[in-house]
Coordinates of C-alpha atoms and ligand atoms in Angstrom, one line a residue:
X537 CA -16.7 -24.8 -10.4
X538 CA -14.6 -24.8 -7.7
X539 CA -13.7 -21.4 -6.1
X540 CA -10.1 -20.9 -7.0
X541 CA -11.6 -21.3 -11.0
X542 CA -14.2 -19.1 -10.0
X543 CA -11.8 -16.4 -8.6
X544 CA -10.0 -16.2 -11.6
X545 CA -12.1 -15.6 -13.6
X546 CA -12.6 -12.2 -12.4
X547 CA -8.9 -11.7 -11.6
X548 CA -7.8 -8.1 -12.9
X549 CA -4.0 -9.5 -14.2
X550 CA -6.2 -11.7 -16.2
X551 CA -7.0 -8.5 -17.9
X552 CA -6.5 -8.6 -21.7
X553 CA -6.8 -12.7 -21.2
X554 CA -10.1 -12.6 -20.2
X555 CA -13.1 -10.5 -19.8
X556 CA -13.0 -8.4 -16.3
X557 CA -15.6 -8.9 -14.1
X558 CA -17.8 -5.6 -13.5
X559 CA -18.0 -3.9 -11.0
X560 CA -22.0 -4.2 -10.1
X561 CA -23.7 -1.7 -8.9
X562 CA -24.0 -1.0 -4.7
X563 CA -24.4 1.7 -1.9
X564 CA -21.6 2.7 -0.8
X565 CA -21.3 3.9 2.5
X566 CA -18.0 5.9 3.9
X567 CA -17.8 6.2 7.7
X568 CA -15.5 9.2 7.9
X569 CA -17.0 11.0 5.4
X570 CA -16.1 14.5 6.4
X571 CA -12.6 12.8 6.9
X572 CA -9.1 13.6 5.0
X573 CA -9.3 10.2 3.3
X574 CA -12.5 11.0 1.6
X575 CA -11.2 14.3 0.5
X576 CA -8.4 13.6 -0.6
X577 CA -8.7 10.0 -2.0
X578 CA -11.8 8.1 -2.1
X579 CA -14.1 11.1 -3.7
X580 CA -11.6 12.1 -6.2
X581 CA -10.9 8.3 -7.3
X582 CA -15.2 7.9 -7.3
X583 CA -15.4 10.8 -9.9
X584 CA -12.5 9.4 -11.9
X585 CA -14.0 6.6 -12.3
X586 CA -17.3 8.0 -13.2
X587 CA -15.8 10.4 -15.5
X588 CA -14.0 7.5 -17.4
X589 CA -17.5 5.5 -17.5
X590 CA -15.7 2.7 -15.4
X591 CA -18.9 3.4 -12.5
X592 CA -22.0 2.1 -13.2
X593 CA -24.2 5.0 -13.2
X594 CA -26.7 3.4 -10.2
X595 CA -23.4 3.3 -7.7
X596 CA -24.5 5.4 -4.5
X597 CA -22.4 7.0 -1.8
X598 CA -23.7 7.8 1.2
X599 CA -21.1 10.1 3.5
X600 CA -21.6 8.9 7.2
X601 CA -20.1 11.2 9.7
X602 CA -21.2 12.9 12.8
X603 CA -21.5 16.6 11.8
X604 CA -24.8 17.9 10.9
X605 CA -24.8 18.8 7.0
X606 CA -27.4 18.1 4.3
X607 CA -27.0 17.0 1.1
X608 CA -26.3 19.8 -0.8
X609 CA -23.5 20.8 1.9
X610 CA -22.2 17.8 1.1
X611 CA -22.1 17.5 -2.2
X612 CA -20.5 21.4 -2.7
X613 CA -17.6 20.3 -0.2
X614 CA -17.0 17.4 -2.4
X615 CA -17.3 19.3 -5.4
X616 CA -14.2 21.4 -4.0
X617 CA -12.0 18.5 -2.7
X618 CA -12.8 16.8 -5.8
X619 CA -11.4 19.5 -7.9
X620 CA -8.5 20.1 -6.4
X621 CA -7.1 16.6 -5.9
X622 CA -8.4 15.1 -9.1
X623 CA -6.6 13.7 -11.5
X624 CA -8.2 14.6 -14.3
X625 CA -9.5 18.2 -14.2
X626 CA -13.4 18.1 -13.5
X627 CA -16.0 18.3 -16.1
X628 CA -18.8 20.5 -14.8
X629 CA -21.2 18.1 -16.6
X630 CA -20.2 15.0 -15.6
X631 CA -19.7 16.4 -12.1
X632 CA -23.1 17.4 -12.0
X633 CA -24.5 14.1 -12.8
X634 CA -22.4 12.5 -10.5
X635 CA -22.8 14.6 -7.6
X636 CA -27.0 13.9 -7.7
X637 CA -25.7 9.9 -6.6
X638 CA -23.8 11.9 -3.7
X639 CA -25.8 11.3 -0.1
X640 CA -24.7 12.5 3.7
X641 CA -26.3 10.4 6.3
X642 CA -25.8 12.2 9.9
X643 CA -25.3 10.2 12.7
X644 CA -22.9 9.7 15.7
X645 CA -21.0 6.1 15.3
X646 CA -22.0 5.2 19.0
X647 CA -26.1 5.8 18.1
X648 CA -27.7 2.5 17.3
X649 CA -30.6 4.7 15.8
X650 CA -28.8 6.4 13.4
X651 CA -27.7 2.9 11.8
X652 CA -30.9 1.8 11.7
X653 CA -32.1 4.8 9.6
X654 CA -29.2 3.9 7.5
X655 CA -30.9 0.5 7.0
X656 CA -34.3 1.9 6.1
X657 CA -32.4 5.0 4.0
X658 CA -30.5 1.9 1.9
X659 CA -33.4 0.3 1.2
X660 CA -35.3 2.9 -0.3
X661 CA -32.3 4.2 -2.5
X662 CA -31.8 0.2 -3.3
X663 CA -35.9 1.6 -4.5
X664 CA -35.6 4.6 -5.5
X665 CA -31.6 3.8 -7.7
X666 CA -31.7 -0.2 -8.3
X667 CA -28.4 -0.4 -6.3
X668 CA -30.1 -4.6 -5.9
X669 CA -29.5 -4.8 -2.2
X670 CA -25.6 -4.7 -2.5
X671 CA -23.8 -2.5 0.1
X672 CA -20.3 -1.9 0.7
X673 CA -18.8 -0.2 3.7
X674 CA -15.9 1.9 3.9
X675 CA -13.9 2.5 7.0
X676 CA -12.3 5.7 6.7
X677 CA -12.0 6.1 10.4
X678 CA -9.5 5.8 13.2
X679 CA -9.4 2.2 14.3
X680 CA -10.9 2.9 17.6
X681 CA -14.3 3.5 15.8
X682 CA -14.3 0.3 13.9
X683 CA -16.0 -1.5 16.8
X684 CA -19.0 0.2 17.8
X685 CA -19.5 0.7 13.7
X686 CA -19.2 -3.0 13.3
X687 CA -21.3 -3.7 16.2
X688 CA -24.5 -1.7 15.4
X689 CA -23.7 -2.5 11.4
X690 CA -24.5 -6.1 12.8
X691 CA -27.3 -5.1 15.1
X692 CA -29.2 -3.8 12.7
X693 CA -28.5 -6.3 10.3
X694 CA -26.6 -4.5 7.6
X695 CA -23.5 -7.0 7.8
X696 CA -25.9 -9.5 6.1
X697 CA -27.2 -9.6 3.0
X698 CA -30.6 -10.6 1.1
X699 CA -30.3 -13.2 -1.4
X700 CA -28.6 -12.5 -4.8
X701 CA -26.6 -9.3 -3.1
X702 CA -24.0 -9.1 -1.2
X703 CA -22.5 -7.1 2.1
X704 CA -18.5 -6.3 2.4
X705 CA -16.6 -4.1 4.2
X706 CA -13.4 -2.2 3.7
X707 CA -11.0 -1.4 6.3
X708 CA -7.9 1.3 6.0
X709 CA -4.5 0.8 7.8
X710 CA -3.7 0.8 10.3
X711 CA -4.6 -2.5 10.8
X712 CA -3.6 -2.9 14.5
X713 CA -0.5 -1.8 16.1
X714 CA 1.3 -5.0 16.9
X715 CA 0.2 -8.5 16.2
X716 CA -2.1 -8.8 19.3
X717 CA -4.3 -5.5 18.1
X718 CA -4.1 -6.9 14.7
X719 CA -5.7 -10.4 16.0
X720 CA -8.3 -8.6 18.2
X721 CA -9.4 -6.6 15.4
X722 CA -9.7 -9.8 12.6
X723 CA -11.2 -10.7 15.8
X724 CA -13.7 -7.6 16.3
X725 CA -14.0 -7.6 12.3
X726 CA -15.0 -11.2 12.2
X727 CA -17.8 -11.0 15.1
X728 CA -20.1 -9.2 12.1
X729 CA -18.3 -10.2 8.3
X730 CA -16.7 -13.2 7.3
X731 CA -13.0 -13.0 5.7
X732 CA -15.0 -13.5 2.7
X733 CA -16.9 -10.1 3.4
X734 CA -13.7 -8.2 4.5
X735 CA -11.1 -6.3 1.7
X736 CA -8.2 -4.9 3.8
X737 CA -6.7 -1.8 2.1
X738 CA -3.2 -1.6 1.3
X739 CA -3.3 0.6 -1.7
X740 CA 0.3 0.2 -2.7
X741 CA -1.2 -3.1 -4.3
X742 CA -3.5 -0.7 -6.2
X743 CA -0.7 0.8 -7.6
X744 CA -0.6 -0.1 -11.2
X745 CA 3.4 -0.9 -11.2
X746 CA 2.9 -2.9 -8.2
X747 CA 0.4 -5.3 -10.3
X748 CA 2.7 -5.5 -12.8
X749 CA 5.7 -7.4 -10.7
X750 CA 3.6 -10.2 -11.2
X751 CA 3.5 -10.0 -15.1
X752 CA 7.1 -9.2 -15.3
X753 CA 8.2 -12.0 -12.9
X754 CA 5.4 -14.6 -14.9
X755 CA 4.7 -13.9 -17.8
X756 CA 8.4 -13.6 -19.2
X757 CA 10.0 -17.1 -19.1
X758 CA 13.4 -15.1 -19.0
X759 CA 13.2 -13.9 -15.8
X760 CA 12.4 -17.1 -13.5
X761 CA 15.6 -19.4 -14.0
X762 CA 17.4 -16.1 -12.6
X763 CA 14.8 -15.2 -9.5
X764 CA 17.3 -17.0 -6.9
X765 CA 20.1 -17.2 -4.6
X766 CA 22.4 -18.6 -7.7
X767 CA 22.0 -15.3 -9.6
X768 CA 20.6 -12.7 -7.4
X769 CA 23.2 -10.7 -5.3
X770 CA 20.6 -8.1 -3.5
X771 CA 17.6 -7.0 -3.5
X772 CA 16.8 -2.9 -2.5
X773 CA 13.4 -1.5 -1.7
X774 CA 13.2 2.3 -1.5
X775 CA 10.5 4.5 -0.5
X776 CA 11.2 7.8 0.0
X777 CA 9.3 11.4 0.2
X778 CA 9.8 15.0 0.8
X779 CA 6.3 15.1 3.1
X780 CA 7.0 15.4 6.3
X781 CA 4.4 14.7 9.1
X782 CA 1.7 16.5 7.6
X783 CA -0.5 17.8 10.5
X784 CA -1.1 13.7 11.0
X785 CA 1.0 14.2 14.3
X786 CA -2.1 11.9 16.6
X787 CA -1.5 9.1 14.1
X788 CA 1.9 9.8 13.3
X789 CA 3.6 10.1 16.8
X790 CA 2.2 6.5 17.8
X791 CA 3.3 4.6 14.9
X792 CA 6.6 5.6 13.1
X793 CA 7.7 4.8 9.9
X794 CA 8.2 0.9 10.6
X795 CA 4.4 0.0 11.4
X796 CA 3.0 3.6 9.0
X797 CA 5.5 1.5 5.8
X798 CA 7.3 -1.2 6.2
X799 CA 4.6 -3.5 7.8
X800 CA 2.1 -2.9 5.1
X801 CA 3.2 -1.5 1.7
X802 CA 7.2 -2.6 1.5
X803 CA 6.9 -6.0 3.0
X804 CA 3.6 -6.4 0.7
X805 CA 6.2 -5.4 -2.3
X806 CA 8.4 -7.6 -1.1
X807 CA 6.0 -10.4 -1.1
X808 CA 5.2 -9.9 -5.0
X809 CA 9.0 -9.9 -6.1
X810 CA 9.5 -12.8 -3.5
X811 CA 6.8 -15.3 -3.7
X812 CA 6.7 -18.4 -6.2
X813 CA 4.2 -19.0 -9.1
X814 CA 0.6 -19.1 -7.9
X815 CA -1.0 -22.0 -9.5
X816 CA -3.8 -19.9 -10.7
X817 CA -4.5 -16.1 -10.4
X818 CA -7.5 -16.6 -8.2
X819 CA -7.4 -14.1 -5.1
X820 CA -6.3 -16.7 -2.4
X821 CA -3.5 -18.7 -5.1
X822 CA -2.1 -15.5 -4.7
X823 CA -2.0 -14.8 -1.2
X824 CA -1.5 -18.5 -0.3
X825 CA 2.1 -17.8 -2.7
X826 CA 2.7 -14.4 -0.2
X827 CA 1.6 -15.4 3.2
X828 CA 4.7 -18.0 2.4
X829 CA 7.4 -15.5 2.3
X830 CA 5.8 -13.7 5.2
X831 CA 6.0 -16.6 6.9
X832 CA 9.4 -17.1 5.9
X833 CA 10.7 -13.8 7.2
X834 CA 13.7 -14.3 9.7
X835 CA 13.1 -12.8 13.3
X836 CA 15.2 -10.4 14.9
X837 CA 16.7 -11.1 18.1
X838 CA 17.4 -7.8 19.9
X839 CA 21.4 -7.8 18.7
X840 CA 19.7 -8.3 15.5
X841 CA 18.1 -5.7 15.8
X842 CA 20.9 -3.2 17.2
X843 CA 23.2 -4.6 13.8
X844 CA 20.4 -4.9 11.1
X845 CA 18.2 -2.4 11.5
X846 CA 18.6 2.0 11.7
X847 CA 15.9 3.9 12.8
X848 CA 16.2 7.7 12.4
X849 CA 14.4 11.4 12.9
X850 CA 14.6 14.2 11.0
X851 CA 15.9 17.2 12.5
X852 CA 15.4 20.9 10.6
X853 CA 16.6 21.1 7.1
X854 CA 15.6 22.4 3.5
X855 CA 13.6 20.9 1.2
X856 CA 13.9 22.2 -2.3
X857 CA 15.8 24.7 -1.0
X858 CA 12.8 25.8 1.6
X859 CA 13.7 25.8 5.3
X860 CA 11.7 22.8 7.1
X861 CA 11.5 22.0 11.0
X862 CA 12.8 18.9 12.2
X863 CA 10.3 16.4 13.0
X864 CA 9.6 17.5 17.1
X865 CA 9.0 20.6 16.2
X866 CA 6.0 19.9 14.1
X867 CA 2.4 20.8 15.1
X868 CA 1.5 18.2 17.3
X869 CA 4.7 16.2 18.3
X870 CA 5.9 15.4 21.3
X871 CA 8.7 17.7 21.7
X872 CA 10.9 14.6 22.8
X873 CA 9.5 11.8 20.8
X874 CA 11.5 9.5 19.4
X875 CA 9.4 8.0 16.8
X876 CA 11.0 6.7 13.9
X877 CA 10.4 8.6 10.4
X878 CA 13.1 7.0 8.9
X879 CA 13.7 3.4 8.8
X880 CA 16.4 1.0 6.9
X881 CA 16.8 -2.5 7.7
X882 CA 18.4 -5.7 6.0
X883 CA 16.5 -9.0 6.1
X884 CA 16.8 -12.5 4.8
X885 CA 13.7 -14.9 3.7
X886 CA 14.6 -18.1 5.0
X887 CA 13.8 -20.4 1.8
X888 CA 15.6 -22.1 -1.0
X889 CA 15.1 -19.1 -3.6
X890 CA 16.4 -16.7 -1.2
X891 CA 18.9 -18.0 1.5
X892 CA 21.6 -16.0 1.5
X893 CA 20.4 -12.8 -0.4
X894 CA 19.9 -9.7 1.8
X895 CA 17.0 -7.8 1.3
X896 CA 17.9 -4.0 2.3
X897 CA 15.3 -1.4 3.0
X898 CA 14.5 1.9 3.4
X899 CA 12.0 4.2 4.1
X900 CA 11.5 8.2 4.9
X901 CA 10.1 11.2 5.2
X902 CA 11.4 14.5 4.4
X903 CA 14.5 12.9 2.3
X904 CA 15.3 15.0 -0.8
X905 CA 13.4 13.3 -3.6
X906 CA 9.9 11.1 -3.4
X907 CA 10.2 8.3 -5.0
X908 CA 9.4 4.1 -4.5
X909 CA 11.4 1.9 -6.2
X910 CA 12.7 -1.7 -6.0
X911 CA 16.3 -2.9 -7.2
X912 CA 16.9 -6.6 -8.0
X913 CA 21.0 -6.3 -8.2
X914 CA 22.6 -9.4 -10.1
X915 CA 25.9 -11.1 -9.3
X916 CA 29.0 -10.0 -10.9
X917 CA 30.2 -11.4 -14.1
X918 CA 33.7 -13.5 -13.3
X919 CA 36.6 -11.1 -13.9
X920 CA 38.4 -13.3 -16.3
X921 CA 37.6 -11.8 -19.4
X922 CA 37.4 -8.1 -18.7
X923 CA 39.9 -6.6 -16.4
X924 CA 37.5 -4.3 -14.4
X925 CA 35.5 -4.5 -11.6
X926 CA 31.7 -5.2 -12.9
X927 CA 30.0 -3.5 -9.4
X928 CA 26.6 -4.0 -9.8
X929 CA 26.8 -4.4 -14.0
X930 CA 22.7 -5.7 -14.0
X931 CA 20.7 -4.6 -11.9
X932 CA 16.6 -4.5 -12.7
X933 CA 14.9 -1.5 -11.4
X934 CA 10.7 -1.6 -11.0
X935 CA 9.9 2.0 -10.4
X936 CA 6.9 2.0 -8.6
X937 CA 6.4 5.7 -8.8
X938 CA 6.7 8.2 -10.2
X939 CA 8.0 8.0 -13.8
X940 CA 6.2 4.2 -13.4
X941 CA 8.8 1.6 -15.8
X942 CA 11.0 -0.9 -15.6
X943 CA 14.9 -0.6 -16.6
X944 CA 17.4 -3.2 -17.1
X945 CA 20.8 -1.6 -16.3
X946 CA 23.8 -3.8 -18.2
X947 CA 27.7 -3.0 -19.4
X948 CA 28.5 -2.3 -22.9
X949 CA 31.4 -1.5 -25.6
X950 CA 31.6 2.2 -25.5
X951 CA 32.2 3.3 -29.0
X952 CA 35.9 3.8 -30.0
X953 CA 39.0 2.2 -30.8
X954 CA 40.0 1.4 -27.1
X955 CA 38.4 -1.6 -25.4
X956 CA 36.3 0.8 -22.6
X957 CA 33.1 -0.7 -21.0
X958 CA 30.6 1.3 -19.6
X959 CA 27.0 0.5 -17.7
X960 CA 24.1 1.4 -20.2
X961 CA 20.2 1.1 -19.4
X962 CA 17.2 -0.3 -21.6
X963 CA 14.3 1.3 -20.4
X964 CA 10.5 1.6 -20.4
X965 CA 8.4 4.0 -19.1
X966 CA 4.5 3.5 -18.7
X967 CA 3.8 6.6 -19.9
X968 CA 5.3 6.4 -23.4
X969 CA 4.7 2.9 -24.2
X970 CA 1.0 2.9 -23.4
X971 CA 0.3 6.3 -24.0
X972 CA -2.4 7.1 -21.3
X973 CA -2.4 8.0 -17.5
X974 CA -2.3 5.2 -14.9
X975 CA -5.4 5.3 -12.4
X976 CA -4.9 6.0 -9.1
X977 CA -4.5 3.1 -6.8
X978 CA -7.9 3.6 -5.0
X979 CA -9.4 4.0 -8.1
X980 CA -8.4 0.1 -8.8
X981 CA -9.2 -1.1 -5.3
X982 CA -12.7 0.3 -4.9
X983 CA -13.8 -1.1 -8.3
X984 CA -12.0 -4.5 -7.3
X985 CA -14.2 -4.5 -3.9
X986 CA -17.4 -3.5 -6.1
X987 CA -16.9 -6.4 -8.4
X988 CA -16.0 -8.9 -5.4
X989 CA -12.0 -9.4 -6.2
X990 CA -9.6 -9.5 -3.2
X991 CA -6.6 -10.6 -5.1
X992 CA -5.5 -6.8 -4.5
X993 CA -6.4 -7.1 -0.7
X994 CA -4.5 -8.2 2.4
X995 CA -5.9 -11.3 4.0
X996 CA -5.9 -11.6 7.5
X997 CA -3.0 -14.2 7.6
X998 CA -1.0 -11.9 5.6
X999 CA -1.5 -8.9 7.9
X1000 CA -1.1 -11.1 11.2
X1001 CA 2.5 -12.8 9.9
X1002 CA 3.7 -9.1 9.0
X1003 CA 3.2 -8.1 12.5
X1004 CA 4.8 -10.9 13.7
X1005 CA 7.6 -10.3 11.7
X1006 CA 7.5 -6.2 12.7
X1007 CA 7.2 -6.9 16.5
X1008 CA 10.0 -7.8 17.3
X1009 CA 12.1 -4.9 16.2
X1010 CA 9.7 -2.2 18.2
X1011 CA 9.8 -4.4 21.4
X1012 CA 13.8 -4.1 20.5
X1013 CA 13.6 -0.5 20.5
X1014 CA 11.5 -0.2 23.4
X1015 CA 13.2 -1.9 25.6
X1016 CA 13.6 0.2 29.2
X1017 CA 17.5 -1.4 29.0
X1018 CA 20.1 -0.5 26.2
X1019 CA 17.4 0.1 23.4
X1020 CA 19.2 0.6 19.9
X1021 CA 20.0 4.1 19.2
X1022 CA 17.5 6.5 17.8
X1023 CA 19.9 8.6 15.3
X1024 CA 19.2 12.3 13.2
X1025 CA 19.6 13.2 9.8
X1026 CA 18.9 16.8 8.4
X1027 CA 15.5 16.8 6.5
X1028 CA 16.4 16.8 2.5
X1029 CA 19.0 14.2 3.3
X1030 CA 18.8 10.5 2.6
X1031 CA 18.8 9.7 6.0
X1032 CA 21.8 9.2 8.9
X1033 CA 24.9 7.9 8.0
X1034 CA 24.2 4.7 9.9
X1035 CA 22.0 3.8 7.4
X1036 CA 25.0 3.9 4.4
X1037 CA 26.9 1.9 7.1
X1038 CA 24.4 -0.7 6.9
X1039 CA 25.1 -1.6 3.5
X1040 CA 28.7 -0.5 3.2
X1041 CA 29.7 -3.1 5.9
X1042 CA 28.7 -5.8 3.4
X1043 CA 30.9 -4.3 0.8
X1044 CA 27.2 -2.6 -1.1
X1045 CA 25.6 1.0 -1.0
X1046 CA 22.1 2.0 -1.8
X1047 CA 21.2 2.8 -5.7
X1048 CA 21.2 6.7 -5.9
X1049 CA 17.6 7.2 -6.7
Ligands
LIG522 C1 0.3 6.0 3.7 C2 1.1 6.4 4.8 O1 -0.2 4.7 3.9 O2 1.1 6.0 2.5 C3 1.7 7.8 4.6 O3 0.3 6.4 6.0 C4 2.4 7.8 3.3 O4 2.5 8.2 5.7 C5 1.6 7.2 2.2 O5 2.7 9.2 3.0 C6 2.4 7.1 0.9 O6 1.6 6.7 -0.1 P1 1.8 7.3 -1.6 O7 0.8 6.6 -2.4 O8 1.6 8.7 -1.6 O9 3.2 6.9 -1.9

């Protein structure tokens, strides 16, 4: 069988088609274990899964981190992250069964000793739990850590596996900064797991709506003969929240809102409502289909640049009515940064389907609702039957979150005796048609690693062309010479009025979300 046929078959949007494959049973190890990530995320998504029987029972978790705690510590401040970031409310049974396959190992990431312990611990729990020699490694730590992790994981020979296991590793964004950090990382990454080995996170493709822009676009013939330059007018991707920086000022202050967003999760949406057919639904069908339209991204020279693409701040504002600081004021931030939190930008896919249909983004923090969403807007009817101006008359809306559905917006015969047409909206909403919760998206991607699927993962060509794509724009705007303006907007807006401008000049405006 060859391997695209072998991928396949334990695809998860061949779910329903086929059987999915299951996730086996493994160590897990999280580097960063006393970290926000873990808290908030990867512990909460580990009980879910348990508590929905979706874990088997022998999975392990081993907390690696560098202050001294044992395993009860360990397991009570788990027991309190996990309950208050849950998503379903905790069940003190199943939390108690759970918690006994919770483990802190102690160890500093620069201590060669402490991995090698880890080696003997996994072994005996492999023993002691039948986790079968299958380990799988979680970076939840800042990038400058993944080295000497991945260098002692390979001294000690953790990065290989026995026979009839299996050894991967999954890293968090950010992957890099710009493309040469990205490369020297695949780089660093590569030294001690092959691709094969390595599930980049970008857990926007976790998100359930997210996998299902592929079944819309492929498994309804209706939508294909329209996916083109011929029909399409626009396409608008929107992701905006009320958060603001969030006390993640270290990270936050280096990478903006165009390498934090756009570079991963909207450019990987974009790839999903952009690419062509995959011949198969086997992991690399998939991202051979995306890496295309990455690769078919048009560069910005700097004028570019200065026309196409707003970057913005937020100054002090209200949120709900609640009085926030503006961005430089927050704990942390350089009191004159000028790091982007708000982004909006128009690009073109050079290729047959798209040429000539601008793509308009946006992205931002502290804008007054939080909500992801992308608009495929559809030309206007000819005006020679109705005497109005159709603006916009079909537009398709994917709402990523929340309220997760899919509307079709079209015009219709308002009821009466005069002849009066007015936009209406077909609509379906997750949540009533299938009647139960989504999971959360790292709920999705750590079962996905555990069973071996990376069709929800970014491959390394992927990651590298987005970058390439990205550079160019923060070279543009740090440029010592008559860099592109950084402008304001009033946190609880929708960003500067630049960023209306953008689209207004080409006779559009955004969708009011
Ligand atoms: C993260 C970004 O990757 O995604 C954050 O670093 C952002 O800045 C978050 O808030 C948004 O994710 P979600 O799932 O809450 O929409």
């Amino acid at each position: 069988m060859n391997r695209a046929a072998d991928q396949s078959e334990v695809n998860p949007l061949r779910e329903g088609l086929s059987t999915r494959a299951v996730p086996q049973p493994c160590s897990l190890v999280i580097f960063g274990a006393t970290g926000d990530l873990t808290h908030r995320k990867l512990l909460p998504a580990l009980y879910n899964l348990a508590a929905d029987g979706e874990l088997p029972p022998t999975v392990t978790v081993i907390g690696f981190a560098r202050r001294p705690k044992n395993d009860d510590d360990f397991r009570k401040e788990m027991e309190e992250s996990v309950r208050k970031f849950s998503r379903q409310t905790v069940r003190d049974e199943i939390w108690g069964n759970f918690s006994q396959s919770l483990f802190y190992h102690q160890s500093d990431f620069a201590d060669e000793s402490g991995f090698k312990k880890l080696a003997e611990r996994l072994e005996k729990i492999d023993e002691e739990r039948g986790t079968r020699g299958n380990r799988l490694f979680y970076f939840a730590v800042a990038p400058d850590q993944f080295e000497p992790i991945l260098k002692h994981l390979k001294a000690v020979g953790l990065n290989k596996a026995r026979e009839g296991s299996w050894a991967r590793v999954i890293i968090e964004k950010p992957f890099g900064s710009d493309l040469p950090s990205a490369r020297e990382l695949n780089r660093v990454v590569s030294n001690s797991f092959s691709e094969e080995q390595t599930y980049r996170i970008d857990h926007f493709l976790g998100k359930e709506t997210a996998q299902n822009i592929l079944v819309l676009r492929f498994a309804n013939a209706i939508f294909e003969p329209l996916w083109n330059t011929r029909y399409i007018d626009h396409v608008q991707i929107t992701a905006a929240e009320t958060l603001g920086v969030e006390g993640r000022a270290g990270y936050y202050d280096e990478a903006g809102a165009l390498r934090d967003m756009v570079q991963n999760h909207l450019l990987q949406l974009l790839c999903l409502i952009a690419m062509d057919a995959p011949s198969n639904l086997g992991a690399d069908s998939i991202r051979d289909e995306k890496v295309k339209v990455v690769r078919c991204l048009r560069r910005m020279s700097a004028d570019d640049v200065r026309n196409n693409v707003v970057r913005a701040q937020y100054s002090d504002g209200a949120i709900n009515g609640k009085p926030v600081p503006g961005y430089r004021k927050e704990e942390k931030v350089d009191p004159k940064s000028v790091i982007d939190t708000f982004v909006a930008l128009k690009l073109h896919i050079d290729n047959w389907r798209w040429w000539d249909v601008p793509i308009y983004m946006r992205v931002g923090k502290r804008l007054p609702k939080s909500a992801t969403e992308i608009s495929v807007h559809f030309k206007k009817a000819p005006m020679v039957l109705f005497n109005k101006e159709t603006n916009d008359a079909n537009v398709l809306v994917i709402r990523i979150q929340p309220d997760e559905g899919i509307s079709l917006r079209m015009q219709a015969k308002m009821p009466g005796t005069s002849f009066r047409i007015e936009p209406v909206k077909m609509d379906f909403h997750y949540g009533t048609s299938f009647g139960k919760a989504s999971p959360e998206a790292y709920e999705r991607l750590l079962l996905d690693a555990m069973s071996g699927d990376a069709t929800l993962f970014a491959r390394r060509d992927e990651v590298e062309g987005a970058w390439a794509f990205i550079d160019p724009i923060e070279e543009a705007w740090s440029a010592k010479k008559e860099a592109p303006a950084l402008f304001f907007y009033p946190a609880g807006s929708w960003g500067p009025n630049e960023a209306d401008e953008l689209l207004a000049r080409d006779g559009r405006a955004w969708r009011r979300l």
